[in-house]
mmCIF file of C-alpha atoms in Angstrom:
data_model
loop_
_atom_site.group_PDB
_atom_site.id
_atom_site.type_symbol
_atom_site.label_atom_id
_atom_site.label_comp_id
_atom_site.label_asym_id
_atom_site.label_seq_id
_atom_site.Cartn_x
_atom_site.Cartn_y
_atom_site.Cartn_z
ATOM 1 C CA UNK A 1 6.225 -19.412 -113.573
ATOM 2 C CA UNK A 2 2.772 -20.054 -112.601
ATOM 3 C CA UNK A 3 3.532 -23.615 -111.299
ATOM 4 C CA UNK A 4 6.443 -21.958 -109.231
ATOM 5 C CA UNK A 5 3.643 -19.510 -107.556
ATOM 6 C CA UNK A 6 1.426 -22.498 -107.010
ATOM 7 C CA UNK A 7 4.103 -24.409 -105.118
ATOM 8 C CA UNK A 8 4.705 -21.553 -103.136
ATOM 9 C CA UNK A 9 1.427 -21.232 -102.372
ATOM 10 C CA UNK A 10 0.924 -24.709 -100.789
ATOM 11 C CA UNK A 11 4.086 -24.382 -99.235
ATOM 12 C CA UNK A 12 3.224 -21.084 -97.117
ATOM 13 C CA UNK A 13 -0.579 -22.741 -96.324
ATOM 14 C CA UNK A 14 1.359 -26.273 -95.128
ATOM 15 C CA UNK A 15 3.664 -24.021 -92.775
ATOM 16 C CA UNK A 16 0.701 -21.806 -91.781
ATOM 17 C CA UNK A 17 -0.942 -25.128 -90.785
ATOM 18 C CA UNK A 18 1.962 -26.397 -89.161
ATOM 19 C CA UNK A 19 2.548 -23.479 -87.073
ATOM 20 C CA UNK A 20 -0.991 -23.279 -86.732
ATOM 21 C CA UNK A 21 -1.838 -26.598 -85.029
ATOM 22 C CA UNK A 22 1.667 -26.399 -83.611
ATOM 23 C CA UNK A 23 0.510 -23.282 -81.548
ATOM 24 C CA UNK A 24 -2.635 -25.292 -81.130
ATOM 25 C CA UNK A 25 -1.269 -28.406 -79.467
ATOM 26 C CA UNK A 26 0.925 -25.689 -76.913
ATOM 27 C CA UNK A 27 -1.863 -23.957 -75.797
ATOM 28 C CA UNK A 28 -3.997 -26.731 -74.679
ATOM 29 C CA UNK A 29 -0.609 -28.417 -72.862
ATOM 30 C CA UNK A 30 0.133 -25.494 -71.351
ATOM 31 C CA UNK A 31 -3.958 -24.815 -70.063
ATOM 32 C CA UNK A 32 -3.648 -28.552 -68.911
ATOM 33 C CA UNK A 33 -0.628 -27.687 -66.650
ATOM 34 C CA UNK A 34 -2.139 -24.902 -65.677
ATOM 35 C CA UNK A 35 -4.997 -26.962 -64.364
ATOM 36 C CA UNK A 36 -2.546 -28.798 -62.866
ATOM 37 C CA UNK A 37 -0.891 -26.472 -61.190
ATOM 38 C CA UNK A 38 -4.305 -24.471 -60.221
ATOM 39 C CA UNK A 39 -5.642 -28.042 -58.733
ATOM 40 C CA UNK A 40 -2.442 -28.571 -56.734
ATOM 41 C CA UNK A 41 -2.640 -25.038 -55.452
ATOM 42 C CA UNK A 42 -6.333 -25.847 -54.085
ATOM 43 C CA UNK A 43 -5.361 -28.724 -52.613
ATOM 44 C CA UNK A 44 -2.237 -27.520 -50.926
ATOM 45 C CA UNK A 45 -4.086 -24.546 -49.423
ATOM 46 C CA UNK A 46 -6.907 -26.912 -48.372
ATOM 47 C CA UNK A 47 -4.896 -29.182 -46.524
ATOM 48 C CA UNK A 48 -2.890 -26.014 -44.909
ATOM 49 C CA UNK A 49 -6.115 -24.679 -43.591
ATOM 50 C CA UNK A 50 -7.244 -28.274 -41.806
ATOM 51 C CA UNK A 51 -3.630 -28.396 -40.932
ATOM 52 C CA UNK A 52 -4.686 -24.510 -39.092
ATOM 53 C CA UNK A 53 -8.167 -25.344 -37.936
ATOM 54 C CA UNK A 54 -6.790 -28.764 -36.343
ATOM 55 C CA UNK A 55 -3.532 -27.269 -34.512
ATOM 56 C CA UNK A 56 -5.979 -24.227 -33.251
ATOM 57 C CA UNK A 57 -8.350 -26.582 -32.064
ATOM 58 C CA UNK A 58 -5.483 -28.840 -30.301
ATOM 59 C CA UNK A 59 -4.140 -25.548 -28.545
ATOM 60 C CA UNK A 60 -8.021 -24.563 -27.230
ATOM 61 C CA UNK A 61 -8.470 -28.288 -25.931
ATOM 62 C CA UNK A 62 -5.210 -28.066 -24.079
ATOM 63 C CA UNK A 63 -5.689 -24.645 -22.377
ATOM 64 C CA UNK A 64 -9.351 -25.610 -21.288
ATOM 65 C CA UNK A 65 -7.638 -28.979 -19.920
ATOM 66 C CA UNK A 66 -5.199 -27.451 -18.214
ATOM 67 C CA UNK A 67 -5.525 -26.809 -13.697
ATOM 68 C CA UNK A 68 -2.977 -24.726 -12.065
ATOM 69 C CA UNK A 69 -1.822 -25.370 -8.479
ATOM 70 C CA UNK A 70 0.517 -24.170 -6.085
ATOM 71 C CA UNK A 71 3.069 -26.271 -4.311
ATOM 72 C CA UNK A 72 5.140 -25.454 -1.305
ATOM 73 C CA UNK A 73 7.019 -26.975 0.942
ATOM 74 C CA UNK A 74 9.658 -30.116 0.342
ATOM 75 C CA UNK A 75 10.126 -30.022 -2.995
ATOM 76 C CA UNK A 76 12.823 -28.691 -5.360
ATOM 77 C CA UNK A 77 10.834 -25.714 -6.756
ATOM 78 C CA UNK A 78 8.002 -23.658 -5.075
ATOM 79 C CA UNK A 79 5.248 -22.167 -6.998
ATOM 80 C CA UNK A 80 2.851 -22.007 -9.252
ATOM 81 C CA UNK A 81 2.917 -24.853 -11.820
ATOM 82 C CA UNK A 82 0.349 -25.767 -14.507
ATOM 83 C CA UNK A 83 -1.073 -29.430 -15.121
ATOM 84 C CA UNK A 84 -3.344 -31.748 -17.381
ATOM 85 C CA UNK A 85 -6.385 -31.845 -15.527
ATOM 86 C CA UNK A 86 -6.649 -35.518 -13.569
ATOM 87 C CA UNK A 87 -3.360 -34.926 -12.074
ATOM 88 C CA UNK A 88 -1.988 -36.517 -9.494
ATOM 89 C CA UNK A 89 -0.015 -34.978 -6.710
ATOM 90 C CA UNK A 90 2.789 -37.048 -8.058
ATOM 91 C CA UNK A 91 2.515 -35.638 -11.010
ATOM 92 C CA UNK A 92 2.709 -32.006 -9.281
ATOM 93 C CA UNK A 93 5.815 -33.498 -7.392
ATOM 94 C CA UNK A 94 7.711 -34.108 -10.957
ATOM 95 C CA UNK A 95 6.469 -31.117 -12.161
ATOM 96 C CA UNK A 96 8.135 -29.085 -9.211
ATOM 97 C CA UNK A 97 11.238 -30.491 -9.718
ATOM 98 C CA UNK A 98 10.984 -34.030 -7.157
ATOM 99 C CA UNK A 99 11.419 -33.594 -3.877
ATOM 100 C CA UNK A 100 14.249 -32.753 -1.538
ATOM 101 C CA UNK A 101 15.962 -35.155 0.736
ATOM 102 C CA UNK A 102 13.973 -34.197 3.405
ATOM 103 C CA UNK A 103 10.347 -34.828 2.259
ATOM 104 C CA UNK A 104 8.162 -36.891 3.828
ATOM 105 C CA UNK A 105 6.080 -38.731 1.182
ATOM 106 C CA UNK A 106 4.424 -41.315 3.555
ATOM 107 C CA UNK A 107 1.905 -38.629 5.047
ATOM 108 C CA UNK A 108 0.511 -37.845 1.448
ATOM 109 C CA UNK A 109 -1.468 -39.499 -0.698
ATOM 110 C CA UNK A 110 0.659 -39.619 -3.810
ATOM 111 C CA UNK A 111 -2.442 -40.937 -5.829
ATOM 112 C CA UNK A 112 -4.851 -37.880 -4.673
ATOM 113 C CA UNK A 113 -6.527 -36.580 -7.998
ATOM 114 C CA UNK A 114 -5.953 -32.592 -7.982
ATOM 115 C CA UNK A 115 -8.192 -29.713 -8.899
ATOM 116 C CA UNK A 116 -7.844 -26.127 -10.583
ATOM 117 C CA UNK A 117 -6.662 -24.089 -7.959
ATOM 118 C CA UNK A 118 -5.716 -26.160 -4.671
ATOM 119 C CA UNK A 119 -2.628 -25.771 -2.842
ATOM 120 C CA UNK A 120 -0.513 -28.818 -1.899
ATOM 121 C CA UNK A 121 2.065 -28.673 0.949
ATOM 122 C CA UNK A 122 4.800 -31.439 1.039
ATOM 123 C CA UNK A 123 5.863 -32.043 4.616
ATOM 124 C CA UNK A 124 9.630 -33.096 5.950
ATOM 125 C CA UNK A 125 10.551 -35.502 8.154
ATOM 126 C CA UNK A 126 10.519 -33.529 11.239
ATOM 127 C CA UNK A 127 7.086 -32.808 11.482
ATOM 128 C CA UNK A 128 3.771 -34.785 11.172
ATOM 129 C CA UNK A 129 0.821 -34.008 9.409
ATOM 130 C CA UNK A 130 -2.679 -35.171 7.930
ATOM 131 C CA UNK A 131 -3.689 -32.648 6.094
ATOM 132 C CA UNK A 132 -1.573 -31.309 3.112
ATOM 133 C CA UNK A 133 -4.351 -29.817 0.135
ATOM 134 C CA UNK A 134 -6.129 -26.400 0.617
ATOM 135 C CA UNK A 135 -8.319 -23.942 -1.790
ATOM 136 C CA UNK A 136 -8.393 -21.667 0.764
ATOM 137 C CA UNK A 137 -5.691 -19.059 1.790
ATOM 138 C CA UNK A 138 -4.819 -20.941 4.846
ATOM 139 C CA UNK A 139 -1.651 -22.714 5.745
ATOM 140 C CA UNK A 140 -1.787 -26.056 4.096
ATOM 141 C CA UNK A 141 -4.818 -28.233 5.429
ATOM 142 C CA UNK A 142 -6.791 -30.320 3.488
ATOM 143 C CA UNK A 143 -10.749 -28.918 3.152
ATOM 144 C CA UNK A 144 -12.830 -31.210 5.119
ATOM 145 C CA UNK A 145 -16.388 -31.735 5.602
ATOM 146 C CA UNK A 146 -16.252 -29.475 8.828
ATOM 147 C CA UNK A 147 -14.104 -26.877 7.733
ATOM 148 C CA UNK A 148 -17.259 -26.155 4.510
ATOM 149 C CA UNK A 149 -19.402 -25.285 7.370
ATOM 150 C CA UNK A 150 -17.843 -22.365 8.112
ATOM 151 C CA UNK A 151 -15.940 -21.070 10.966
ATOM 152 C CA UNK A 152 -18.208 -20.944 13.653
ATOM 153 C CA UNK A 153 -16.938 -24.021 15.297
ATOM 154 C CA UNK A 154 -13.871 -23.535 15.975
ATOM 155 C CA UNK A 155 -12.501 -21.651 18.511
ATOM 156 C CA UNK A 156 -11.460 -17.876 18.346
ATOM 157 C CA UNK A 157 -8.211 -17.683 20.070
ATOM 158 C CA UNK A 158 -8.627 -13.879 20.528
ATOM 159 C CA UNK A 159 -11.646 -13.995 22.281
ATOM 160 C CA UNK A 160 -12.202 -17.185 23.960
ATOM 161 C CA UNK A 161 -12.568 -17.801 27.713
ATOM 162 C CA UNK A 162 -9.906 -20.096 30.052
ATOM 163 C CA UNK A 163 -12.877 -22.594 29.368
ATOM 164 C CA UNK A 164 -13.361 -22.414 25.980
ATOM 165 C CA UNK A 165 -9.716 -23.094 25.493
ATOM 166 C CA UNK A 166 -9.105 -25.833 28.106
ATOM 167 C CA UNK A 167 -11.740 -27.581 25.213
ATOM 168 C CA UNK A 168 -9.403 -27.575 22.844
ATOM 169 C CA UNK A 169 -7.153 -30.678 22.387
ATOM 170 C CA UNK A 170 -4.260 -31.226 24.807
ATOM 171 C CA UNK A 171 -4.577 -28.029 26.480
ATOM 172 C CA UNK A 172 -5.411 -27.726 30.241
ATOM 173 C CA UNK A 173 -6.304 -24.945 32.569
ATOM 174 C CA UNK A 174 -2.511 -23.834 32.804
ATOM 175 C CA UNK A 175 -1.888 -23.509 29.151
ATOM 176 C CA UNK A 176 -5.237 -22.175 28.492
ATOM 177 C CA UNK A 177 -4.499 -19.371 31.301
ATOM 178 C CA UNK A 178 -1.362 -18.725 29.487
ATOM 179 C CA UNK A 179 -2.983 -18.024 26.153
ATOM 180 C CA UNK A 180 -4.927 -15.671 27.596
ATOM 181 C CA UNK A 181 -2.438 -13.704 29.626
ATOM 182 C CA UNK A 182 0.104 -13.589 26.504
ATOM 183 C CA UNK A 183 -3.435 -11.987 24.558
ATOM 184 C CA UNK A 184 -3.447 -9.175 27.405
ATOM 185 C CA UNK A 185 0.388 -8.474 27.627
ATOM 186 C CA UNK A 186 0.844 -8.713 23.525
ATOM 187 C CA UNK A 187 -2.293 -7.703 21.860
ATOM 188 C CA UNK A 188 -4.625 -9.873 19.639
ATOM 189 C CA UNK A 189 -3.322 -12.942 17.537
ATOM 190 C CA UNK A 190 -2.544 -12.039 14.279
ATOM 191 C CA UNK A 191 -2.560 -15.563 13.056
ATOM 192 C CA UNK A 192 -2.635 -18.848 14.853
ATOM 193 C CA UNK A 193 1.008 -19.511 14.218
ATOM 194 C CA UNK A 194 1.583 -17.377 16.829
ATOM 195 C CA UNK A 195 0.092 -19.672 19.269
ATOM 196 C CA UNK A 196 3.431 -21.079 19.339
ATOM 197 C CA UNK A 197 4.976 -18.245 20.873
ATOM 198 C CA UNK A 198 2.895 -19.044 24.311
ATOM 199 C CA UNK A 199 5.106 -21.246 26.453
ATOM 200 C CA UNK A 200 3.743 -24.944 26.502
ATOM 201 C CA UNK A 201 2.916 -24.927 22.728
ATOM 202 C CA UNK A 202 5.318 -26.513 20.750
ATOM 203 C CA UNK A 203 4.820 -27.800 17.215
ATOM 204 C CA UNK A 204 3.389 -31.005 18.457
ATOM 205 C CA UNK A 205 0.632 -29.508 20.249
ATOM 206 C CA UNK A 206 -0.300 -26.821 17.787
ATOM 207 C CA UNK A 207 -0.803 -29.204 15.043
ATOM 208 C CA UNK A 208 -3.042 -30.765 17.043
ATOM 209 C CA UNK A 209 -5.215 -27.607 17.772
ATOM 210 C CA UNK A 210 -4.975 -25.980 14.445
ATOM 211 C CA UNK A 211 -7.076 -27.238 12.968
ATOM 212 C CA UNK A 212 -9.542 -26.262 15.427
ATOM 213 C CA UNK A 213 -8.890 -22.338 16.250
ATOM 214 C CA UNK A 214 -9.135 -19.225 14.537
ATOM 215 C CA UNK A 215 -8.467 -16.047 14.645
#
């Protein structure tokens, strides 16, 4: 009977041992997966965060790259468009859609190197021009050296004498006089484009003077 006890005995502390190291071994498996798991976590969140950083930083350096320009004129679609900085004016041209049928794109410099701002003008095949960039309000001219100086030299077309405008380039005495007299009968010039509605001025001539009067 006592032997049967004994046997008993050992039998319950092998089982207690068994389930013992049993629970043992499953604990420090399951702490190791955890690591595991806990590790990949880290790393997963790390690389999400330089994934964050790196797209932020991409969006920052292409806002502070980017120029905005307006484009009239020949081409498919007017307006406002937005470029990488360094663009071309052909590159404006794509960006507006191409340009019509009835662009001129010999009397631009396809290769000029825009800025943030300007305004570029694309001409037609009726008309000739030389100066097609602005970052003014004005009616598509390109800034030159002369026009930085200000506007005292050109010519007010609102106030200048018969003399004054005889200076200006192909107009004589009679057209001059004319200027004058449609002044008196029709008030001041509200812009210079309305030089064109004194007889003698066609567009030939006022793109000549333009450039070169004010109002």
């Amino acid at each position: 009977m006592i032997l049967d006890n004994r046997k008993k005995l050992i039998i319950a502390i092998i089982l207690i041992s068994i389930l013992t190291i049993s629970f043992i071994i499953y604990m420090i498996l399951n702490n190791n997966q955890n690591n595991i798991n806990i590790n990949d976590l880290i790393v997963q969140n790390e690389e999400e965060v330089e994934n964050e950083i790196k797209t932020n930083e991409e969006n920052k350096l292409e806002t502070t790259t980017k120029i905005a320009v307006h484009i009239t004129g020949e081409v498919k679609k007017e307006g406002l468009i937005y470029l990488q900085q360094g663009s071309r004016i052909a590159d404006a041209i794509k960006e507006a859609g191409g340009e019509t049928k009835e662009a001129d794109l010999s009397q631009i410099n396809l290769a000029y190197i825009l800025e943030d701002g300007q305004k570029i003008y694309i001409p037609n095949k009726k008309e000739k021009i030389s100066e097609y960039v602005t970052k003014n309000s004005g009616y598509n001219v390109i800034e030159k050296e002369e026009d930085k100086k200000g506007e005292e030299n050109k010519v007010n077309i609102n106030t200048a004498t018969q003399e004054e405008l005889d200076g200006l380039p192909g107009i004589g005495p009679s057209i001059a006089q004319r200027i004058i007299e449609y002044r008196n009968e029709n008030g001041k010039f509200n812009k210079i484009e309305d030089l064109q509605n004194v007889k003698g001025i066609g567009d030939a001539k006022y793109n000549d003077i333009k450039n070169n009067v004010t109002v």
